[in-house]
Amino acid sequence: MPLQIVRDDITKMRVDAIVNAANNSLLGGGGVDGAIHRAAGPQLLAECRTLGGCETGQAKATKGYNLPARYVIHTVGPIWHGGNHGEPGLLAACYRNSLQIARELGCESVAFPMISTGVYGYPKDLALPIATQAILEFLMENEMQVYLVVFGAGTLAVSMKLFSDVRQYIDQHYVDTHTDRPREYQREALWRTDEKKALEYDIALSESISYEHMAPMADSAPMPMAAPDWKKMLEETDEGFSGMLLRKIDEKGMTDAQCYKKANVDRKLFNKIKNTPGYRPGKPTVFAFAVALELNLKETKEMLEKAGFSLTHSSKIDIVLEYFIKNGLYDLMEINEVLFQFDLPLLGSVA
Ligand code: APR
C-alpha cells in the first residue's frame, strides 16, 4: 500500500526517513520536533546548527542518529493565518520537497507527521487533503512506501457529515451473524491474518492436501464440508480475477500503472496478479481495484466473486464500500480516511 495511514509515534518507526515538523531555526522546539530531538540525541541538534535554518515550505536532511530511521528530513510548515496567506501552497511544498529529498537520498520508505496541524494551528480537515494529494502526485511517478502518521488518540479529520452518514449506513445494514458461505468465511478469516496463507489454504484445499499444518484459523470458523476443486474451477472459469481486472482496465481506457497507482497497490503485487492467472488477492485489494476502476455495485460483486469473496453485510468494510460505491464516491483516500476512523483495514495492497 504505497500510501498508508497509521497510528504511531513517528520517533519509533523503522523507516528510511522520518519527516520533522520543524521551525525556521531548525534548533528544536515542542511537539513532534521536540520528540524527534529527544529520541535522536544531541548530535541531531549539533548537525542542525550547521544547516543555517530553513525557509517555510522548504526541507533539509540530517542523519537520524539514535532514531531507528536513517535520516530526518526537517521541513517547516506554514503557520495558519486563516488560509489566505499562501498556507495551502506552502504546506503542499513541505510534502513535495521532503519527498524529493527522500528520493535523492534513495529512501524506500518515509513517514510524515501531519505538518502544521499542531502548534501551527492548521485545521486538520484542510491539511489532510493537501497532504494526501501532494503524496499521491509523487507516488504517481515514483515507487516509495509513504506513511502518514496520526499521533496518539488524534483523529483524522474526516468530515463529520460523511462520517455520520457512513456510521448510519453501517448501523442500518450490519448483521453480526456470519451469513456468508463457511468456505468463503474461512478464506476471509485467513486473509485477515495473512494473504499468503489464504492462497496456500486455497491450493491446499483444492489439492486436498491435509491442512493440519496450516495456521489455525483466525476465527474458529467451521471447516468446509466438501472442498471445491478450486484449481480446476479456476482453470475452467472463462476469466479469473486477473482476467477481469485486465479487461476492465482496457474498457476504462486506463494504463496498468494508472490503475494500480489509483488503487494504492504497489507494482510488485500488480505484476503478481497480472502474471498469475489463478492469483486471488485479499478483499481490500479487490475493493481498491473496484474503486480505482469506478465499478458499479454489480461489477464489484462480480470482481469479488472472481477472487472468492462476496459482498456481505456481516463485514463492516463491505458495508462501507457498498455505501461509497452506491453513492458513486470513488476517492480512495477519502474511503481510507473513513476506514481508518472505524479501525477497519485500509484499501490497497497489503504491504
Ligand atoms: N509522532 C507523530 N506525530 C506527532 C508526534 C509523534 N511523536 N508528536 C506530535 N505529533 C503530531 C501532532 O499531533 C500534530 O498532528 O505532529 C503534528 C504536528 O504538530 P507539531 O509538532 O505541533 O508541529 P506544527 O504544528 O508543524 O508546529 C511546528 O511546533 O514543535 C514546534 O518547533 C516546532 O515551532 C515548530 C512548531
CSV table of C-alpha atoms and ligand atoms in Angstrom, one decimal:
chain,number,residue,atom,x,y,z
A,1,MET,CA,0.0,0.0,0.0
A,2,PRO,CA,2.2,2.9,-1.2
A,3,LEU,CA,0.3,5.4,1.0
A,4,GLN,CA,-0.7,4.1,4.3
A,5,ILE,CA,-2.3,6.0,7.2
A,6,VAL,CA,-1.0,4.7,10.6
A,7,ARG,CA,-1.5,5.5,14.2
A,8,ASP,CA,2.1,5.5,15.6
A,9,ASP,CA,4.8,7.5,17.3
A,10,ILE,CA,7.0,8.7,14.4
A,11,THR,CA,10.2,8.5,16.6
A,12,LYS,CA,9.7,4.7,16.8
A,13,MET,CA,9.1,4.0,13.2
A,14,ARG,CA,11.5,1.7,11.3
A,15,VAL,CA,11.6,3.6,8.0
A,16,ASP,CA,14.4,5.1,6.0
A,17,ALA,CA,13.4,8.7,6.8
A,18,ILE,CA,11.0,10.5,9.1
A,19,VAL,CA,9.9,14.0,8.5
A,20,ASN,CA,10.1,16.6,11.2
A,21,ALA,CA,7.7,19.5,11.5
A,22,ALA,CA,10.4,22.0,12.5
A,23,ASN,CA,10.6,25.7,12.7
A,24,ASN,CA,12.7,28.1,10.6
A,25,SER,CA,15.6,28.0,13.1
A,26,LEU,CA,15.8,24.1,12.9
A,27,LEU,CA,17.0,24.3,16.5
A,28,GLY,CA,14.3,22.2,18.0
A,29,GLY,CA,11.0,23.0,19.8
A,30,GLY,CA,7.9,21.3,21.1
A,31,GLY,CA,5.5,18.8,19.5
A,32,VAL,CA,7.0,16.3,17.1
A,33,ASP,CA,10.1,18.5,16.8
A,34,GLY,CA,10.9,18.1,20.5
A,35,ALA,CA,10.1,14.4,20.4
A,36,ILE,CA,12.4,13.7,17.5
A,37,HIS,CA,15.3,15.7,19.0
A,38,ARG,CA,14.9,13.9,22.3
A,39,ALA,CA,14.9,10.5,20.6
A,40,ALA,CA,17.7,11.2,18.2
A,41,GLY,CA,20.0,12.7,20.9
A,42,PRO,CA,22.2,15.8,21.0
A,43,GLN,CA,24.1,15.0,17.8
A,44,LEU,CA,20.9,15.9,15.8
A,45,LEU,CA,20.9,19.4,17.2
A,46,ALA,CA,24.6,19.7,16.5
A,47,GLU,CA,24.1,18.9,12.8
A,48,CYS,CA,21.0,21.1,12.6
A,49,ARG,CA,23.2,24.0,13.8
A,50,THR,CA,25.3,23.6,10.6
A,51,LEU,CA,22.3,24.0,8.3
A,52,GLY,CA,21.7,27.7,8.7
A,53,GLY,CA,17.9,27.4,9.3
A,54,CYS,CA,15.2,26.5,6.7
A,55,GLU,CA,12.6,28.6,4.8
A,56,THR,CA,8.9,27.8,5.3
A,57,GLY,CA,7.9,25.2,2.7
A,58,GLN,CA,11.5,24.0,2.2
A,59,ALA,CA,13.2,20.9,3.6
A,60,LYS,CA,16.7,19.8,4.7
A,61,ALA,CA,18.0,16.4,5.7
A,62,THR,CA,20.2,15.2,8.6
A,63,LYS,CA,21.2,11.8,9.9
A,64,GLY,CA,18.8,10.0,12.3
A,65,TYR,CA,21.5,9.3,15.0
A,66,ASN,CA,19.7,7.3,17.8
A,67,LEU,CA,16.5,7.1,15.9
A,68,PRO,CA,15.5,3.8,14.1
A,69,ALA,CA,15.2,6.0,10.9
A,70,ARG,CA,18.4,6.6,9.0
A,71,TYR,CA,17.5,10.2,8.1
A,72,VAL,CA,15.4,13.1,9.5
A,73,ILE,CA,14.0,15.4,6.9
A,74,HIS,CA,13.3,18.7,8.6
A,75,THR,CA,10.6,20.8,6.9
A,76,VAL,CA,8.9,24.0,8.1
A,77,GLY,CA,5.2,24.2,7.7
A,78,PRO,CA,3.2,27.4,7.4
A,79,ILE,CA,1.6,29.0,10.5
A,80,TRP,CA,-2.2,29.1,9.9
A,81,HIS,CA,-3.4,32.7,9.4
A,82,GLY,CA,-6.9,31.9,8.0
A,83,GLY,CA,-5.8,30.4,4.7
A,84,ASN,CA,-5.3,33.5,2.6
A,85,HIS,CA,-1.6,33.9,3.1
A,86,GLY,CA,-0.3,31.2,0.8
A,87,GLU,CA,-0.7,28.5,3.5
A,88,PRO,CA,-2.0,25.7,1.2
A,89,GLY,CA,0.8,26.1,-1.3
A,90,LEU,CA,3.5,26.2,1.4
A,91,LEU,CA,2.1,23.1,3.1
A,92,ALA,CA,2.0,21.2,-0.2
A,93,ALA,CA,5.6,22.3,-0.8
A,94,CYS,CA,6.6,20.8,2.5
A,95,TYR,CA,5.4,17.4,1.4
A,96,ARG,CA,6.7,17.7,-2.2
A,97,ASN,CA,10.2,19.0,-1.1
A,98,SER,CA,10.6,16.4,1.6
A,99,LEU,CA,9.7,13.6,-0.8
A,100,GLN,CA,12.2,14.9,-3.4
A,101,ILE,CA,14.9,14.8,-0.8
A,102,ALA,CA,13.8,11.3,0.4
A,103,ARG,CA,14.1,10.2,-3.3
A,104,GLU,CA,17.6,11.8,-3.7
A,105,LEU,CA,18.7,10.0,-0.5
A,106,GLY,CA,17.5,6.7,-2.0
A,107,CYS,CA,14.8,6.2,0.6
A,108,GLU,CA,12.3,3.4,0.0
A,109,SER,CA,10.1,4.4,3.0
A,110,VAL,CA,9.3,7.7,4.6
A,111,ALA,CA,6.9,8.7,7.4
A,112,PHE,CA,5.2,12.1,7.8
A,113,PRO,CA,3.5,13.7,10.8
A,114,MET,CA,0.6,15.9,10.0
A,115,ILE,CA,2.7,19.0,9.4
A,116,SER,CA,1.4,22.3,10.8
A,117,THR,CA,-1.7,20.8,12.4
A,118,GLY,CA,-0.3,21.2,16.0
A,119,VAL,CA,1.3,24.3,17.3
A,120,TYR,CA,1.0,26.0,13.9
A,121,GLY,CA,-2.8,25.6,14.0
A,122,TYR,CA,-3.5,24.4,10.5
A,123,PRO,CA,-7.1,22.9,10.6
A,124,LYS,CA,-6.7,19.1,10.2
A,125,ASP,CA,-9.6,18.8,7.7
A,126,LEU,CA,-7.9,21.3,5.4
A,127,ALA,CA,-4.4,20.0,5.9
A,128,LEU,CA,-5.3,16.3,5.2
A,129,PRO,CA,-6.4,16.6,1.5
A,130,ILE,CA,-3.3,18.8,0.8
A,131,ALA,CA,-1.0,16.2,2.3
A,132,THR,CA,-2.6,13.2,0.6
A,133,GLN,CA,-2.8,15.0,-2.8
A,134,ALA,CA,0.9,16.0,-2.7
A,135,ILE,CA,1.9,12.5,-1.7
A,136,LEU,CA,-0.3,10.8,-4.3
A,137,GLU,CA,1.0,13.0,-7.1
A,138,PHE,CA,4.6,12.0,-6.1
A,139,LEU,CA,3.6,8.3,-6.0
A,140,MET,CA,2.1,8.5,-9.5
A,141,GLU,CA,5.7,9.0,-10.7
A,142,ASN,CA,7.7,7.2,-8.0
A,143,GLU,CA,7.9,3.9,-6.1
A,144,MET,CA,8.1,4.6,-2.3
A,145,GLN,CA,6.2,3.4,0.8
A,146,VAL,CA,4.8,6.6,2.4
A,147,TYR,CA,3.2,6.7,5.9
A,148,LEU,CA,1.0,9.4,7.1
A,149,VAL,CA,1.2,9.2,10.9
A,150,VAL,CA,-1.7,10.0,13.2
A,151,PHE,CA,-0.4,10.5,16.7
A,152,GLY,CA,-1.8,9.1,19.9
A,153,ALA,CA,-5.6,9.5,20.3
A,154,GLY,CA,-5.5,12.0,17.5
A,155,THR,CA,-8.2,11.6,14.8
A,156,LEU,CA,-8.1,12.1,11.1
A,157,ALA,CA,-10.3,15.0,10.1
A,158,VAL,CA,-12.9,13.1,8.2
A,159,SER,CA,-15.8,15.4,7.5
A,160,MET,CA,-18.4,14.9,10.3
A,161,LYS,CA,-21.2,14.6,7.8
A,162,LEU,CA,-19.5,11.9,5.8
A,163,PHE,CA,-18.6,10.1,9.0
A,164,SER,CA,-22.1,10.1,10.4
A,165,ASP,CA,-23.7,9.1,7.0
A,166,VAL,CA,-21.4,6.1,6.9
A,167,ARG,CA,-22.0,5.3,10.5
A,168,GLN,CA,-25.8,5.4,9.9
A,169,TYR,CA,-25.4,3.1,6.8
A,170,ILE,CA,-23.4,0.6,8.8
A,171,ASP,CA,-26.0,0.6,11.6
A,172,GLN,CA,-28.8,0.0,9.1
A,173,HIS,CA,-27.1,-2.8,7.3
A,174,TYR,CA,-24.6,-4.6,9.5
A,175,VAL,CA,-25.7,-8.1,10.6
A,176,ASP,CA,-23.4,-9.6,13.1
A,177,THR,CA,-24.2,-13.3,12.3
A,178,HIS,CA,-21.9,-14.6,9.6
A,179,THR,CA,-24.3,-15.3,6.8
A,180,ASP,CA,-21.8,-16.0,4.1
A,181,ARG,CA,-20.7,-19.5,3.0
A,182,PRO,CA,-18.5,-21.2,5.5
A,183,ARG,CA,-15.8,-21.8,2.9
A,184,GLU,CA,-15.5,-18.2,2.0
A,185,TYR,CA,-15.8,-17.1,5.6
A,186,GLN,CA,-12.7,-19.1,6.3
A,187,ARG,CA,-10.8,-17.6,3.4
A,188,GLU,CA,-11.9,-14.2,4.6
A,189,ALA,CA,-10.9,-15.0,8.1
A,190,LEU,CA,-7.5,-16.1,6.8
A,191,TRP,CA,-6.7,-13.1,4.7
A,192,ARG,CA,-7.3,-11.0,7.8
A,193,THR,CA,-4.2,-12.7,9.2
A,194,ASP,CA,-2.1,-13.4,6.1
A,195,GLU,CA,-2.9,-13.2,2.4
A,196,LYS,CA,-0.2,-15.7,1.6
A,197,LYS,CA,-1.7,-18.3,3.9
A,198,ALA,CA,-5.1,-17.7,2.4
A,199,LEU,CA,-3.7,-18.6,-1.0
A,200,GLU,CA,-1.8,-21.6,0.3
A,201,TYR,CA,-5.0,-22.7,2.0
A,202,ASP,CA,-7.0,-22.5,-1.2
A,203,ILE,CA,-4.4,-24.5,-3.1
A,204,ALA,CA,-4.1,-27.0,-0.2
A,205,LEU,CA,-7.9,-27.4,-0.2
A,206,SER,CA,-8.1,-27.8,-3.9
A,207,GLU,CA,-5.3,-30.4,-3.9
A,208,SER,CA,-6.9,-31.9,-0.8
A,209,ILE,CA,-3.6,-31.8,0.9
A,210,SER,CA,-4.1,-32.1,4.7
A,211,TYR,CA,-4.0,-28.7,6.1
A,212,GLU,CA,-3.4,-29.6,9.7
A,213,HIS,CA,-0.1,-27.8,9.3
A,214,MET,CA,-1.9,-24.7,8.2
A,215,ALA,CA,-2.0,-21.8,10.7
A,216,PRO,CA,-5.0,-22.1,13.0
A,217,MET,CA,-8.0,-20.2,11.7
A,218,ALA,CA,-8.1,-16.6,12.7
A,219,ASP,CA,-11.6,-17.2,13.9
A,220,SER,CA,-13.0,-20.6,14.9
A,221,ALA,CA,-14.8,-20.9,11.7
A,222,PRO,CA,-16.4,-24.3,10.9
A,223,MET,CA,-14.3,-26.3,8.4
A,224,PRO,CA,-15.8,-26.7,4.9
A,225,MET,CA,-17.7,-29.9,4.1
A,226,ALA,CA,-16.7,-30.7,0.5
A,227,ALA,CA,-13.7,-28.6,-0.5
A,228,PRO,CA,-14.4,-27.5,-4.1
A,229,ASP,CA,-11.6,-28.1,-6.6
A,230,TRP,CA,-10.5,-24.5,-6.7
A,231,LYS,CA,-7.7,-25.1,-9.2
A,232,LYS,CA,-9.9,-26.9,-11.7
A,233,MET,CA,-12.6,-24.3,-11.2
A,234,LEU,CA,-10.1,-21.5,-11.9
A,235,GLU,CA,-8.8,-23.2,-15.0
A,236,GLU,CA,-12.3,-23.8,-16.2
A,237,THR,CA,-13.6,-20.4,-15.5
A,238,ASP,CA,-13.7,-18.3,-18.6
A,239,GLU,CA,-12.0,-15.5,-16.7
A,240,GLY,CA,-10.3,-15.3,-13.3
A,241,PHE,CA,-9.9,-12.2,-11.2
A,242,SER,CA,-6.8,-11.1,-13.2
A,243,GLY,CA,-8.6,-11.6,-16.5
A,244,MET,CA,-11.5,-9.4,-15.4
A,245,LEU,CA,-9.1,-6.8,-13.9
A,246,LEU,CA,-7.1,-6.5,-17.1
A,247,ARG,CA,-10.3,-6.4,-19.2
A,248,LYS,CA,-11.8,-3.6,-17.1
A,249,ILE,CA,-8.5,-1.6,-17.3
A,250,ASP,CA,-8.8,-1.8,-21.1
A,251,GLU,CA,-12.5,-1.0,-21.1
A,252,LYS,CA,-11.8,2.1,-18.9
A,253,GLY,CA,-9.0,3.2,-21.3
A,254,MET,CA,-6.5,3.2,-18.4
A,255,THR,CA,-2.9,2.0,-18.4
A,256,ASP,CA,-1.9,-0.7,-15.9
A,257,ALA,CA,0.2,1.9,-13.9
A,258,GLN,CA,-2.7,4.4,-13.8
A,259,CYS,CA,-4.9,1.7,-12.4
A,260,TYR,CA,-2.7,0.2,-9.7
A,261,LYS,CA,-1.4,3.6,-8.6
A,262,LYS,CA,-5.0,4.9,-8.3
A,263,ALA,CA,-5.8,1.7,-6.3
A,264,ASN,CA,-2.9,2.3,-3.9
A,265,VAL,CA,-1.5,-1.1,-4.9
A,266,ASP,CA,2.3,-1.5,-5.4
A,267,ARG,CA,3.7,-2.5,-8.7
A,268,LYS,CA,5.1,-5.8,-7.4
A,269,LEU,CA,1.6,-7.0,-6.3
A,270,PHE,CA,0.0,-5.9,-9.6
A,271,ASN,CA,2.6,-7.8,-11.6
A,272,LYS,CA,2.0,-10.9,-9.5
A,273,ILE,CA,-1.8,-10.6,-10.2
A,274,LYS,CA,-1.2,-10.0,-13.9
A,275,ASN,CA,1.2,-12.9,-14.3
A,276,THR,CA,-0.5,-15.5,-12.1
A,277,PRO,CA,-3.9,-16.2,-13.7
A,278,GLY,CA,-5.2,-18.1,-10.6
A,279,TYR,CA,-3.9,-15.5,-8.1
A,280,ARG,CA,-6.6,-14.1,-5.9
A,281,PRO,CA,-5.8,-11.1,-3.7
A,282,GLY,CA,-7.3,-10.2,-0.4
A,283,LYS,CA,-10.6,-8.4,-0.2
A,284,PRO,CA,-9.1,-4.9,0.5
A,285,THR,CA,-7.1,-5.2,-2.7
A,286,VAL,CA,-10.1,-6.3,-4.7
A,287,PHE,CA,-12.1,-3.3,-3.3
A,288,ALA,CA,-9.2,-1.0,-4.1
A,289,PHE,CA,-9.3,-2.0,-7.8
A,290,ALA,CA,-13.1,-1.7,-7.9
A,291,VAL,CA,-12.8,1.9,-6.6
A,292,ALA,CA,-9.9,2.7,-9.0
A,293,LEU,CA,-11.9,1.4,-11.9
A,294,GLU,CA,-15.0,3.1,-10.6
A,295,LEU,CA,-17.0,-0.1,-10.9
A,296,ASN,CA,-20.7,-0.1,-10.1
A,297,LEU,CA,-22.1,-2.4,-7.4
A,298,LYS,CA,-22.9,-5.3,-9.8
A,299,GLU,CA,-19.4,-5.2,-11.3
A,300,THR,CA,-17.8,-5.0,-7.9
A,301,LYS,CA,-19.7,-8.1,-6.7
A,302,GLU,CA,-18.6,-9.9,-9.9
A,303,MET,CA,-15.0,-8.9,-9.3
A,304,LEU,CA,-15.2,-10.1,-5.7
A,305,GLU,CA,-16.7,-13.4,-6.8
A,306,LYS,CA,-13.7,-13.9,-9.1
A,307,ALA,CA,-11.5,-13.6,-6.1
A,308,GLY,CA,-13.5,-16.0,-4.0
A,309,PHE,CA,-15.4,-13.4,-2.0
A,310,SER,CA,-18.9,-11.9,-1.9
A,311,LEU,CA,-20.2,-8.6,-0.6
A,312,THR,CA,-21.6,-9.5,2.8
A,313,HIS,CA,-23.3,-7.4,5.4
A,314,SER,CA,-21.5,-9.4,8.1
A,315,SER,CA,-18.4,-7.4,7.3
A,316,LYS,CA,-18.2,-3.7,8.1
A,317,ILE,CA,-15.6,-2.9,5.4
A,318,ASP,CA,-18.0,-4.4,2.9
A,319,ILE,CA,-20.8,-2.1,4.1
A,320,VAL,CA,-18.6,1.0,4.0
A,321,LEU,CA,-17.6,0.1,0.4
A,322,GLU,CA,-21.2,-0.5,-0.6
A,323,TYR,CA,-22.0,3.0,0.8
A,324,PHE,CA,-19.3,4.7,-1.3
A,325,ILE,CA,-19.9,2.7,-4.5
A,326,LYS,CA,-23.7,3.1,-4.3
A,327,ASN,CA,-23.1,6.9,-3.9
A,328,GLY,CA,-20.6,7.0,-6.8
A,329,LEU,CA,-17.8,8.2,-4.4
A,330,TYR,CA,-14.6,6.8,-5.7
A,331,ASP,CA,-11.9,8.8,-3.8
A,332,LEU,CA,-9.8,6.0,-2.4
A,333,MET,CA,-8.0,8.3,0.1
A,334,GLU,CA,-11.4,9.6,1.4
A,335,ILE,CA,-12.6,6.0,1.8
A,336,ASN,CA,-9.3,5.1,3.6
A,337,GLU,CA,-9.7,8.0,5.9
A,338,VAL,CA,-13.2,6.8,6.9
A,339,LEU,CA,-12.0,3.2,7.2
A,340,PHE,CA,-9.1,4.4,9.4
A,341,GLN,CA,-11.6,6.2,11.7
A,342,PHE,CA,-13.6,3.0,12.0
A,343,ASP,CA,-10.4,1.0,12.7
A,344,LEU,CA,-11.0,-1.1,9.6
A,345,PRO,CA,-8.4,-2.4,7.1
A,346,LEU,CA,-7.4,0.2,4.5
A,347,LEU,CA,-7.8,-0.3,0.8
A,348,GLY,CA,-4.8,-1.0,-1.3
A,349,SER,CA,-2.3,-3.9,-1.4
A,350,VAL,CA,-1.4,-5.4,1.9
A,351,ALA,CA,2.2,-4.1,2.3
B,1,APR,N1,4.7,11.2,16.3
B,1,APR,C1,3.9,11.5,15.3
B,1,APR,N2,3.2,12.7,15.2
B,1,APR,C2,3.4,13.5,16.3
B,1,APR,C3,4.2,13.2,17.4
B,1,APR,C4,4.9,12.0,17.4
B,1,APR,N3,5.7,11.6,18.3
B,1,APR,N4,4.1,14.2,18.3
B,1,APR,C5,3.3,15.1,17.8
B,1,APR,N5,2.8,14.7,16.6
B,1,APR,C6,1.8,15.3,15.7
B,1,APR,C7,0.9,16.3,16.3
B,1,APR,O1,-0.2,15.5,16.9
B,1,APR,C8,0.4,17.1,15.1
B,1,APR,O2,-0.6,16.4,14.4
B,1,APR,O3,2.6,16.1,14.8
B,1,APR,C9,1.7,17.1,14.2
B,1,APR,C10,2.4,18.4,14.1
B,1,APR,O4,2.3,19.1,15.3
B,1,APR,P1,3.5,20.0,15.9
B,1,APR,O5,4.6,19.1,16.3
B,1,APR,O6,3.0,20.9,16.8
B,1,APR,O7,4.1,20.8,14.6
B,1,APR,P2,3.5,22.0,13.8
B,1,APR,O8,2.0,22.2,14.0
B,1,APR,O9,4.0,21.9,12.4
B,1,APR,O10,4.2,23.2,14.6
B,1,APR,C11,5.6,23.3,14.4
B,1,APR,O11,5.9,23.4,16.7
B,1,APR,O12,7.2,21.8,17.8
B,1,APR,C12,7.2,23.1,17.3
B,1,APR,O13,9.5,23.5,16.7
B,1,APR,C13,8.2,23.3,16.2
B,1,APR,O14,7.9,25.6,16.1
B,1,APR,C14,7.6,24.4,15.5
B,1,APR,C15,6.1,24.2,15.6
